[in-house]
């Protein structure tokens, strides 16, 4: 049945406010009883300040970001629309737990600053759009995406705003939520955003880096080449100086991303040959560092976003 996220949030907002008001009233009533019992009317005030009430009110931005985080969990199979609670956090991954919404089979989702892979769900924005469609209905998809985008803030289409959030802010929010011990790890080539991709730590295996390199980095490189060729041809066909300047600017940006991707590919290629195994029992801090080190020389190759402290 088609559903508006806006309606769901407003219902939750009312429920949270009612619960907050009731708890505050209960706490104030208990304070009155305590004050009367001990004759402290001249010493204490029974009123409770909002900040001291032990339940939270609804917060649109926080709650929409929580929805996005849950969606990412479903994309990787941590959660399932078919079962309640935590579904996978290690062991043998089983696709039979997921029928309504399939998690990514490869445990790799690309974060790009533009739509290079239309309808390809290896792109996290495309995967998220599909999640919203599956959960809330195709009929309300555009309205729901717009509501999410308005909540996140920014200019452009709803998909562009959501894409920008994923590439520039999602991991920072995730780090904060998990107190710098993330369960979703972000591959990161550098400031130009030549390569960004998320994986789920609990589904990592020693072949993942090789898979990232051969199937994803090569695909991204081809996409960059194709976009440059397109812009070059558009530039030649245009007589508008403003258009030409725009094409030149985009070409230069992508060329920087290509260079960054090339350097990143060399690092990943080196580490992929080492078949690095991780032990979840060692914890995030140890493993985050381990994945970026040559196990033979201990040389570090930075391929993950900074933010997790050194062991």
CSV table of N, CA and C in Angstrom, one decimal, residues 6-166:
chain,number,residue,atom,x,y,z
A,6,UNK,N,6.2,11.3,5.1
A,6,UNK,CA,5.8,12.5,5.8
A,6,UNK,C,4.7,12.1,6.8
A,7,UNK,N,3.7,11.4,6.3
A,7,UNK,CA,2.6,11.0,7.2
A,7,UNK,C,3.1,10.1,8.3
A,8,UNK,N,4.0,9.2,8.0
A,8,UNK,CA,4.6,8.3,9.0
A,8,UNK,C,5.4,9.1,10.1
A,9,UNK,N,6.1,10.1,9.6
A,9,UNK,CA,6.9,10.9,10.6
A,9,UNK,C,5.9,11.7,11.5
A,10,UNK,N,4.9,12.3,10.9
A,10,UNK,CA,4.0,13.1,11.7
A,10,UNK,C,3.3,12.2,12.7
A,11,UNK,N,2.9,11.0,12.4
A,11,UNK,CA,2.3,10.1,13.3
A,11,UNK,C,3.2,9.8,14.5
A,12,UNK,N,4.5,9.5,14.1
A,12,UNK,CA,5.5,9.2,15.1
A,12,UNK,C,5.8,10.4,16.0
A,13,UNK,N,5.8,11.6,15.4
A,13,UNK,CA,6.0,12.9,16.1
A,13,UNK,C,5.0,13.1,17.2
A,14,UNK,N,3.7,12.8,16.8
A,14,UNK,CA,2.6,12.9,17.8
A,14,UNK,C,2.7,11.9,18.9
A,15,UNK,N,3.0,10.7,18.5
A,15,UNK,CA,3.2,9.6,19.5
A,15,UNK,C,4.3,9.9,20.5
A,16,UNK,N,5.4,10.4,19.9
A,16,UNK,CA,6.6,10.7,20.8
A,16,UNK,C,6.2,11.9,21.7
A,17,UNK,N,5.5,12.9,21.2
A,17,UNK,CA,5.1,14.0,22.0
A,17,UNK,C,4.1,13.6,23.1
A,18,UNK,N,3.2,12.8,22.8
A,18,UNK,CA,2.2,12.3,23.8
A,18,UNK,C,2.9,11.5,24.9
A,19,UNK,N,3.9,10.7,24.5
A,19,UNK,CA,4.6,9.9,25.4
A,19,UNK,C,5.5,10.7,26.3
A,20,UNK,N,6.1,11.8,25.7
A,20,UNK,CA,6.9,12.7,26.4
A,20,UNK,C,6.1,13.4,27.5
A,21,UNK,N,4.9,13.9,27.0
A,21,UNK,CA,4.0,14.7,28.0
A,21,UNK,C,3.6,13.8,29.1
A,22,UNK,N,3.2,12.6,28.8
A,22,UNK,CA,2.8,11.7,29.9
A,22,UNK,C,3.9,11.4,30.9
A,23,UNK,N,5.1,11.1,30.4
A,23,UNK,CA,6.2,10.8,31.3
A,23,UNK,C,6.5,12.0,32.1
A,24,UNK,N,6.5,13.2,31.5
A,24,UNK,CA,6.8,14.4,32.3
A,24,UNK,C,5.7,14.6,33.4
A,25,UNK,N,4.5,14.4,33.0
A,25,UNK,CA,3.4,14.5,34.0
A,25,UNK,C,3.6,13.5,35.2
A,26,UNK,N,4.0,12.3,34.8
A,26,UNK,CA,4.2,11.2,35.8
A,26,UNK,C,5.3,11.6,36.8
A,27,UNK,N,6.4,12.1,36.2
A,27,UNK,CA,7.6,12.5,37.0
A,27,UNK,C,7.2,13.7,37.9
A,28,UNK,N,6.4,14.6,37.4
A,28,UNK,CA,6.0,15.8,38.3
A,28,UNK,C,5.1,15.3,39.4
A,29,UNK,N,4.2,14.4,39.1
A,29,UNK,CA,3.3,13.8,40.1
A,29,UNK,C,4.1,13.1,41.2
A,30,UNK,N,5.1,12.3,40.8
A,30,UNK,CA,5.9,11.7,41.8
A,30,UNK,C,6.7,12.7,42.6
A,31,UNK,N,7.2,13.8,42.0
A,31,UNK,CA,7.9,14.8,42.7
A,31,UNK,C,6.9,15.5,43.8
A,32,UNK,N,5.7,15.7,43.4
A,32,UNK,CA,4.7,16.3,44.3
A,32,UNK,C,4.5,15.4,45.5
A,33,UNK,N,4.4,14.1,45.3
A,33,UNK,CA,4.2,13.1,46.4
A,33,UNK,C,5.4,13.1,47.3
A,34,UNK,N,6.6,13.1,46.7
A,34,UNK,CA,7.8,13.1,47.5
A,34,UNK,C,7.9,14.4,48.4
A,35,UNK,N,7.6,15.5,47.7
A,35,UNK,CA,7.7,16.8,48.4
A,35,UNK,C,6.7,16.9,49.6
A,36,UNK,N,5.5,16.5,49.3
A,36,UNK,CA,4.4,16.5,50.3
A,36,UNK,C,4.8,15.6,51.5
A,37,UNK,N,5.3,14.4,51.1
A,37,UNK,CA,5.6,13.4,52.1
A,37,UNK,C,6.6,13.9,53.1
A,38,UNK,N,7.6,14.6,52.6
A,38,UNK,CA,8.7,15.0,53.5
A,38,UNK,C,8.6,16.5,53.9
A,39,UNK,N,7.5,17.2,53.5
A,39,UNK,CA,7.3,18.6,53.9
A,39,UNK,C,8.3,19.5,53.3
A,40,UNK,N,8.7,19.3,52.0
A,40,UNK,CA,9.7,20.1,51.4
A,40,UNK,C,9.2,21.2,50.4
A,41,UNK,N,7.9,21.6,50.7
A,41,UNK,CA,7.3,22.5,49.8
A,41,UNK,C,8.1,23.8,49.6
A,42,UNK,N,8.8,24.3,50.7
A,42,UNK,CA,9.5,25.5,50.6
A,42,UNK,C,10.9,25.3,50.1
A,43,UNK,N,11.3,24.0,49.9
A,43,UNK,CA,12.7,23.7,49.5
A,43,UNK,C,12.8,23.3,48.0
A,44,UNK,N,11.8,22.6,47.6
A,44,UNK,CA,11.9,22.0,46.2
A,44,UNK,C,10.7,22.4,45.3
A,45,UNK,N,10.9,22.4,44.0
A,45,UNK,CA,9.9,22.6,43.1
A,45,UNK,C,9.6,21.3,42.3
A,46,UNK,N,8.3,21.0,42.2
A,46,UNK,CA,8.0,19.7,41.6
A,46,UNK,C,8.1,19.7,40.1
A,47,UNK,N,8.2,20.9,39.5
A,47,UNK,CA,8.3,20.9,38.0
A,47,UNK,C,9.5,20.3,37.5
A,48,UNK,N,9.4,19.6,36.3
A,48,UNK,CA,10.5,19.0,35.6
A,48,UNK,C,10.8,19.7,34.3
A,49,UNK,N,12.0,20.1,34.1
A,49,UNK,CA,12.4,20.7,32.8
A,49,UNK,C,12.4,19.7,31.7
A,50,UNK,N,12.0,20.2,30.5
A,50,UNK,CA,12.0,19.3,29.3
A,50,UNK,C,13.3,18.5,29.1
A,51,UNK,N,14.4,19.2,29.3
A,51,UNK,CA,15.7,18.5,29.1
A,51,UNK,C,16.0,17.4,30.1
A,52,UNK,N,15.2,17.3,31.2
A,52,UNK,CA,15.4,16.3,32.2
A,52,UNK,C,14.5,15.1,32.0
A,53,UNK,N,13.6,15.2,31.0
A,53,UNK,CA,12.7,14.1,30.8
A,53,UNK,C,13.4,13.0,30.0
A,54,UNK,N,13.2,11.8,30.5
A,54,UNK,CA,14.1,10.7,30.0
A,54,UNK,C,13.7,10.0,28.7
A,55,UNK,N,12.9,10.6,27.9
A,55,UNK,CA,12.6,10.1,26.6
A,55,UNK,C,12.8,11.3,25.6
A,56,UNK,N,13.1,10.9,24.4
A,56,UNK,CA,13.3,11.9,23.3
A,56,UNK,C,12.1,12.2,22.5
A,57,UNK,N,12.0,13.5,22.1
A,57,UNK,CA,11.0,13.8,21.1
A,57,UNK,C,11.5,13.5,19.7
A,58,UNK,N,10.5,13.4,18.8
A,58,UNK,CA,10.9,13.2,17.4
A,58,UNK,C,11.8,14.3,16.9
A,59,UNK,N,12.7,14.0,16.0
A,59,UNK,CA,13.6,14.9,15.3
A,59,UNK,C,13.6,14.6,13.9
A,60,UNK,N,13.1,15.4,13.0
A,60,UNK,CA,13.0,15.0,11.6
A,60,UNK,C,14.3,14.7,11.0
A,61,UNK,N,15.3,15.5,11.1
A,61,UNK,CA,16.6,15.3,10.5
A,61,UNK,C,17.2,14.0,11.0
A,62,UNK,N,17.3,13.9,12.4
A,62,UNK,CA,17.9,12.7,13.0
A,62,UNK,C,17.1,11.4,12.6
A,63,UNK,N,15.8,11.5,12.5
A,63,UNK,CA,15.0,10.3,12.2
A,63,UNK,C,15.1,9.9,10.8
A,64,UNK,N,15.2,10.9,9.9
A,64,UNK,CA,15.4,10.5,8.5
A,64,UNK,C,16.7,9.9,8.2
A,65,UNK,N,17.8,10.5,8.9
A,65,UNK,CA,19.1,9.9,8.8
A,65,UNK,C,19.1,8.5,9.4
A,66,UNK,N,18.4,8.2,10.4
A,66,UNK,CA,18.3,6.9,10.9
A,66,UNK,C,17.6,5.9,9.9
A,67,UNK,N,16.6,6.4,9.2
A,67,UNK,CA,15.9,5.7,8.2
A,67,UNK,C,17.0,5.3,7.1
A,68,UNK,N,17.8,6.3,6.7
A,68,UNK,CA,18.8,6.0,5.7
A,68,UNK,C,19.8,5.0,6.2
A,69,UNK,N,20.2,5.1,7.4
A,69,UNK,CA,21.1,4.1,8.0
A,69,UNK,C,20.5,2.7,8.0
A,70,UNK,N,19.2,2.6,8.4
A,70,UNK,CA,18.5,1.3,8.3
A,70,UNK,C,18.5,0.8,6.9
A,71,UNK,N,18.2,1.7,6.0
A,71,UNK,CA,18.2,1.2,4.6
A,71,UNK,C,19.5,0.7,4.1
A,72,UNK,N,20.6,1.3,4.5
A,72,UNK,CA,22.0,0.8,4.2
A,72,UNK,C,22.2,-0.6,4.8
A,73,UNK,N,21.7,-0.7,6.1
A,73,UNK,CA,21.7,-2.0,6.7
A,73,UNK,C,21.0,-3.1,5.9
A,74,UNK,N,19.9,-2.7,5.3
A,74,UNK,CA,19.1,-3.7,4.5
A,74,UNK,C,19.9,-3.9,3.2
A,75,UNK,N,20.5,-2.9,2.7
A,75,UNK,CA,21.3,-3.1,1.4
A,75,UNK,C,22.4,-4.1,1.6
A,76,UNK,N,23.0,-4.2,2.8
A,76,UNK,CA,24.1,-5.1,3.0
A,76,UNK,C,23.6,-6.4,3.7
A,77,UNK,N,22.4,-6.5,4.1
A,77,UNK,CA,21.9,-7.7,4.7
A,77,UNK,C,22.0,-7.7,6.2
A,78,UNK,N,22.4,-6.7,6.8
A,78,UNK,CA,22.4,-6.6,8.3
A,78,UNK,C,21.0,-6.7,8.8
A,79,UNK,N,20.1,-6.1,8.1
A,79,UNK,CA,18.7,-6.2,8.4
A,79,UNK,C,17.9,-6.7,7.2
A,80,UNK,N,16.7,-7.2,7.5
A,80,UNK,CA,15.8,-7.7,6.4
A,80,UNK,C,14.4,-7.1,6.6
A,81,UNK,N,13.8,-6.9,5.5
A,81,UNK,CA,12.4,-6.4,5.6
A,81,UNK,C,11.5,-7.6,5.9
A,82,UNK,N,12.0,-8.8,5.9
A,82,UNK,CA,11.2,-10.0,6.2
A,82,UNK,C,11.3,-10.5,7.6
A,83,UNK,N,12.3,-10.0,8.4
A,83,UNK,CA,12.5,-10.5,9.7
A,83,UNK,C,12.8,-9.3,10.6
A,84,UNK,N,12.4,-9.4,11.9
A,84,UNK,CA,12.7,-8.3,12.8
A,84,UNK,C,14.1,-8.4,13.4
A,85,UNK,N,14.6,-7.3,13.8
A,85,UNK,CA,15.9,-7.3,14.5
A,85,UNK,C,17.1,-7.5,13.6
A,86,UNK,N,18.2,-7.8,14.2
A,86,UNK,CA,19.5,-8.1,13.5
A,86,UNK,C,19.4,-9.4,12.9
A,87,UNK,N,19.7,-9.4,11.6
A,87,UNK,CA,19.6,-10.7,10.8
A,87,UNK,C,21.0,-11.3,10.5
A,88,UNK,N,22.0,-10.4,10.2
A,88,UNK,CA,23.3,-11.0,9.9
A,88,UNK,C,24.4,-10.1,10.5
A,89,UNK,N,25.2,-10.7,11.3
A,89,UNK,CA,26.4,-10.0,11.9
A,89,UNK,C,27.6,-11.0,12.0
A,90,UNK,N,27.7,-11.9,11.0
A,90,UNK,CA,28.8,-12.8,10.9
A,90,UNK,C,28.3,-14.2,10.7
A,91,UNK,N,29.2,-15.1,10.3
A,91,UNK,CA,28.8,-16.5,10.0
A,91,UNK,C,28.6,-16.7,8.5
A,92,UNK,N,27.7,-17.6,8.1
A,92,UNK,CA,27.4,-17.9,6.7
A,92,UNK,C,26.3,-17.0,6.3
A,93,UNK,N,26.5,-16.2,5.3
A,93,UNK,CA,25.5,-15.3,4.7
A,93,UNK,C,24.5,-16.1,3.9
A,94,UNK,N,23.2,-15.9,4.1
A,94,UNK,CA,22.2,-16.7,3.5
A,94,UNK,C,21.1,-15.8,2.9
A,95,UNK,N,21.1,-15.7,1.5
A,95,UNK,CA,20.1,-14.9,0.8
A,95,UNK,C,18.7,-15.3,1.1
A,96,UNK,N,18.5,-16.4,1.6
A,96,UNK,CA,17.1,-16.9,1.8
A,96,UNK,C,16.3,-16.1,2.9
A,97,UNK,N,17.1,-15.3,3.6
A,97,UNK,CA,16.5,-14.4,4.6
A,97,UNK,C,15.9,-13.1,4.0
A,98,UNK,N,16.1,-13.0,2.7
A,98,UNK,CA,15.7,-11.7,2.1
A,98,UNK,C,14.9,-11.9,0.9
A,99,UNK,N,13.6,-11.6,0.9
A,99,UNK,CA,12.7,-11.8,-0.3
A,99,UNK,C,12.2,-10.5,-0.8
A,100,UNK,N,11.7,-9.6,0.2
A,100,UNK,CA,11.1,-8.4,-0.2
A,100,UNK,C,12.1,-7.4,-0.8
A,101,UNK,N,13.3,-7.4,-0.3
A,101,UNK,CA,14.4,-6.5,-0.7
A,101,UNK,C,15.7,-7.2,-0.6
A,102,UNK,N,16.4,-7.4,-1.8
A,102,UNK,CA,17.6,-8.2,-1.8
A,102,UNK,C,18.8,-7.3,-1.5
A,103,UNK,N,19.6,-7.8,-0.5
A,103,UNK,CA,20.9,-7.1,-0.3
A,103,UNK,C,21.9,-7.2,-1.4
A,104,UNK,N,22.9,-6.3,-1.5
A,104,UNK,CA,23.9,-6.4,-2.5
A,104,UNK,C,24.6,-7.7,-2.4
A,105,UNK,N,24.7,-8.4,-3.5
A,105,UNK,CA,25.3,-9.7,-3.5
A,105,UNK,C,26.8,-9.7,-3.3
A,106,UNK,N,27.5,-8.6,-3.7
A,106,UNK,CA,29.0,-8.5,-3.6
A,106,UNK,C,29.5,-7.8,-2.4
A,107,UNK,N,28.6,-7.2,-1.6
A,107,UNK,CA,29.0,-6.5,-0.4
A,107,UNK,C,29.9,-5.2,-0.8
A,108,UNK,N,29.6,-4.6,-1.9
A,108,UNK,CA,30.3,-3.4,-2.3
A,108,UNK,C,29.2,-2.5,-3.0
A,109,UNK,N,29.2,-1.3,-2.4
A,109,UNK,CA,28.3,-0.3,-3.0
A,109,UNK,C,29.1,1.0,-3.3
A,110,UNK,N,29.0,1.5,-4.6
A,110,UNK,CA,29.7,2.6,-5.0
A,110,UNK,C,29.0,3.9,-4.6
A,111,UNK,N,29.8,4.9,-4.2
A,111,UNK,CA,29.3,6.3,-3.9
A,111,UNK,C,29.9,7.2,-5.0
A,112,UNK,N,29.1,7.7,-5.8
A,112,UNK,CA,29.6,8.6,-6.9
A,112,UNK,C,28.9,10.0,-6.8
A,113,UNK,N,29.6,11.0,-7.3
A,113,UNK,CA,29.1,12.3,-7.2
A,113,UNK,C,28.2,12.7,-8.4
A,114,UNK,N,28.0,11.7,-9.3
A,114,UNK,CA,27.1,11.9,-10.4
A,114,UNK,C,26.5,10.5,-10.8
A,115,UNK,N,25.4,10.5,-11.6
A,115,UNK,CA,24.8,9.2,-11.9
A,115,UNK,C,25.5,8.7,-13.1
A,116,UNK,N,26.5,7.8,-12.9
A,116,UNK,CA,27.2,7.2,-14.0
A,116,UNK,C,26.6,5.8,-14.3
A,117,UNK,N,25.8,5.2,-13.4
A,117,UNK,CA,25.3,3.9,-13.6
A,117,UNK,C,23.8,3.9,-13.5
A,118,UNK,N,23.1,4.3,-14.5
A,118,UNK,CA,21.6,4.4,-14.4
A,118,UNK,C,21.0,3.1,-14.2
A,119,UNK,N,20.2,3.0,-13.1
A,119,UNK,CA,19.4,1.8,-12.8
A,119,UNK,C,20.3,0.6,-12.3
A,120,UNK,N,21.6,0.9,-12.1
A,120,UNK,CA,22.5,-0.1,-11.7
A,120,UNK,C,22.6,0.0,-10.1
A,121,UNK,N,22.2,-1.1,-9.4
A,121,UNK,CA,22.1,-1.0,-8.0
A,121,UNK,C,23.4,-1.3,-7.3
A,122,UNK,N,24.5,-1.3,-8.0
A,122,UNK,CA,25.8,-1.2,-7.4
A,122,UNK,C,26.1,0.2,-6.9
A,123,UNK,N,25.3,1.1,-7.4
A,123,UNK,CA,25.3,2.5,-7.0
A,123,UNK,C,24.4,2.7,-5.8
A,124,UNK,N,24.9,3.2,-4.7
A,124,UNK,CA,24.1,3.2,-3.5
A,124,UNK,C,22.9,4.1,-3.6
A,125,UNK,N,23.0,5.2,-4.4
A,125,UNK,CA,21.8,6.0,-4.5
A,125,UNK,C,20.7,5.3,-5.2
A,126,UNK,N,21.0,4.6,-6.3
A,126,UNK,CA,20.0,3.8,-7.0
A,126,UNK,C,19.4,2.7,-6.1
A,127,UNK,N,20.3,2.1,-5.3
A,127,UNK,CA,19.8,1.1,-4.4
A,127,UNK,C,18.9,1.6,-3.4
A,128,UNK,N,19.2,2.8,-2.9
A,128,UNK,CA,18.3,3.5,-1.9
A,128,UNK,C,17.0,3.9,-2.5
A,129,UNK,N,17.0,4.4,-3.7
A,129,UNK,CA,15.7,4.7,-4.4
A,129,UNK,C,14.9,3.5,-4.5
A,130,UNK,N,15.5,2.3,-4.8
A,130,UNK,CA,14.7,1.1,-4.9
A,130,UNK,C,14.1,0.7,-3.6
A,131,UNK,N,14.9,0.9,-2.5
A,131,UNK,CA,14.5,0.6,-1.2
A,131,UNK,C,13.2,1.4,-0.8
A,132,UNK,N,13.3,2.7,-1.1
A,132,UNK,CA,12.1,3.5,-0.7
A,132,UNK,C,10.9,3.1,-1.5
A,133,UNK,N,11.1,2.7,-2.8
A,133,UNK,CA,10.0,2.3,-3.6
A,133,UNK,C,9.4,1.0,-3.1
A,134,UNK,N,10.3,0.0,-2.7
A,134,UNK,CA,9.8,-1.2,-2.2
A,134,UNK,C,9.0,-1.1,-0.9
A,135,UNK,N,9.6,-0.3,0.0
A,135,UNK,CA,9.0,-0.1,1.4
A,135,UNK,C,7.7,0.7,1.3
A,136,UNK,N,7.7,1.8,0.6
A,136,UNK,CA,6.6,2.8,0.7
A,136,UNK,C,5.8,2.9,-0.6
A,137,UNK,N,6.2,2.2,-1.6
A,137,UNK,CA,5.3,2.1,-2.8
A,137,UNK,C,5.9,3.0,-4.0
A,138,UNK,N,5.7,2.5,-5.2
A,138,UNK,CA,6.1,3.2,-6.4
A,138,UNK,C,5.3,4.5,-6.6
A,139,UNK,N,4.0,4.5,-6.2
A,139,UNK,CA,3.2,5.6,-6.4
A,139,UNK,C,3.6,6.8,-5.7
A,140,UNK,N,4.2,6.6,-4.5
A,140,UNK,CA,4.6,7.8,-3.7
A,140,UNK,C,6.1,8.0,-3.7
A,141,UNK,N,6.8,7.3,-4.6
A,141,UNK,CA,8.3,7.4,-4.6
A,141,UNK,C,8.8,8.8,-4.7
A,142,UNK,N,8.4,9.5,-5.7
A,142,UNK,CA,8.9,10.9,-5.9
A,142,UNK,C,8.7,11.8,-4.8
A,143,UNK,N,7.5,11.7,-4.2
A,143,UNK,CA,7.1,12.6,-3.1
A,143,UNK,C,7.9,12.2,-1.9
A,144,UNK,N,8.2,10.9,-1.7
A,144,UNK,CA,9.0,10.5,-0.5
A,144,UNK,C,10.5,10.9,-0.7
A,145,UNK,N,11.0,10.8,-1.9
A,145,UNK,CA,12.4,11.2,-2.1
A,145,UNK,C,12.5,12.7,-1.9
A,146,UNK,N,11.5,13.5,-2.3
A,146,UNK,CA,11.5,14.9,-2.1
A,146,UNK,C,11.5,15.3,-0.7
A,147,UNK,N,10.7,14.5,0.1
A,147,UNK,CA,10.6,14.8,1.6
A,147,UNK,C,12.0,14.5,2.2
A,148,UNK,N,12.6,13.4,1.8
A,148,UNK,CA,13.9,13.0,2.4
A,148,UNK,C,15.0,14.1,2.0
A,149,UNK,N,14.9,14.5,0.7
A,149,UNK,CA,15.9,15.5,0.3
A,149,UNK,C,15.7,16.9,1.0
A,150,UNK,N,14.5,17.3,1.2
A,150,UNK,CA,14.2,18.5,1.9
A,150,UNK,C,14.7,18.4,3.3
A,151,UNK,N,14.6,17.3,3.9
A,151,UNK,CA,15.1,17.1,5.3
A,151,UNK,C,16.6,17.2,5.3
A,152,UNK,N,17.3,16.6,4.4
A,152,UNK,CA,18.7,16.6,4.3
A,152,UNK,C,19.3,18.0,4.0
A,153,UNK,N,18.5,18.7,3.2
A,153,UNK,CA,18.9,20.1,2.8
A,153,UNK,C,19.9,20.0,1.6
A,154,UNK,N,19.9,21.1,0.8
A,154,UNK,CA,20.7,21.2,-0.3
A,154,UNK,C,19.9,21.5,-1.6
A,155,UNK,N,20.6,21.8,-2.7
A,155,UNK,CA,19.9,22.2,-3.9
A,155,UNK,C,20.0,21.1,-4.9
A,156,UNK,N,19.2,21.2,-5.9
A,156,UNK,CA,19.2,20.1,-7.0
A,156,UNK,C,18.0,19.2,-6.9
A,157,UNK,N,18.0,18.2,-7.7
A,157,UNK,CA,16.9,17.2,-7.7
A,157,UNK,C,17.0,16.4,-6.4
A,158,UNK,N,15.9,15.7,-6.0
A,158,UNK,CA,15.9,14.9,-4.8
A,158,UNK,C,17.0,13.9,-4.8
A,159,UNK,N,17.1,13.2,-6.0
A,159,UNK,CA,18.2,12.2,-6.1
A,159,UNK,C,19.6,12.8,-6.0
A,160,UNK,N,19.8,14.0,-6.5
A,160,UNK,CA,21.1,14.6,-6.4
A,160,UNK,C,21.4,15.0,-5.0
A,161,UNK,N,20.4,15.5,-4.2
A,161,UNK,CA,20.6,15.8,-2.8
A,161,UNK,C,21.0,14.5,-2.0
A,162,UNK,N,20.3,13.5,-2.3
A,162,UNK,CA,20.5,12.2,-1.6
A,162,UNK,C,21.9,11.7,-2.0
A,163,UNK,N,22.2,11.8,-3.2
A,163,UNK,CA,23.5,11.3,-3.7
A,163,UNK,C,24.7,12.1,-3.0
A,164,UNK,N,24.5,13.4,-2.9
A,164,UNK,CA,25.5,14.2,-2.2
A,164,UNK,C,25.6,13.9,-0.7
A,165,UNK,N,24.5,13.5,-0.1
A,165,UNK,CA,24.5,13.1,1.3
A,165,UNK,C,25.4,11.9,1.5
A,166,UNK,N,25.1,10.9,0.6
A,166,UNK,CA,25.9,9.6,0.7
A,166,UNK,C,27.4,9.8,0.5
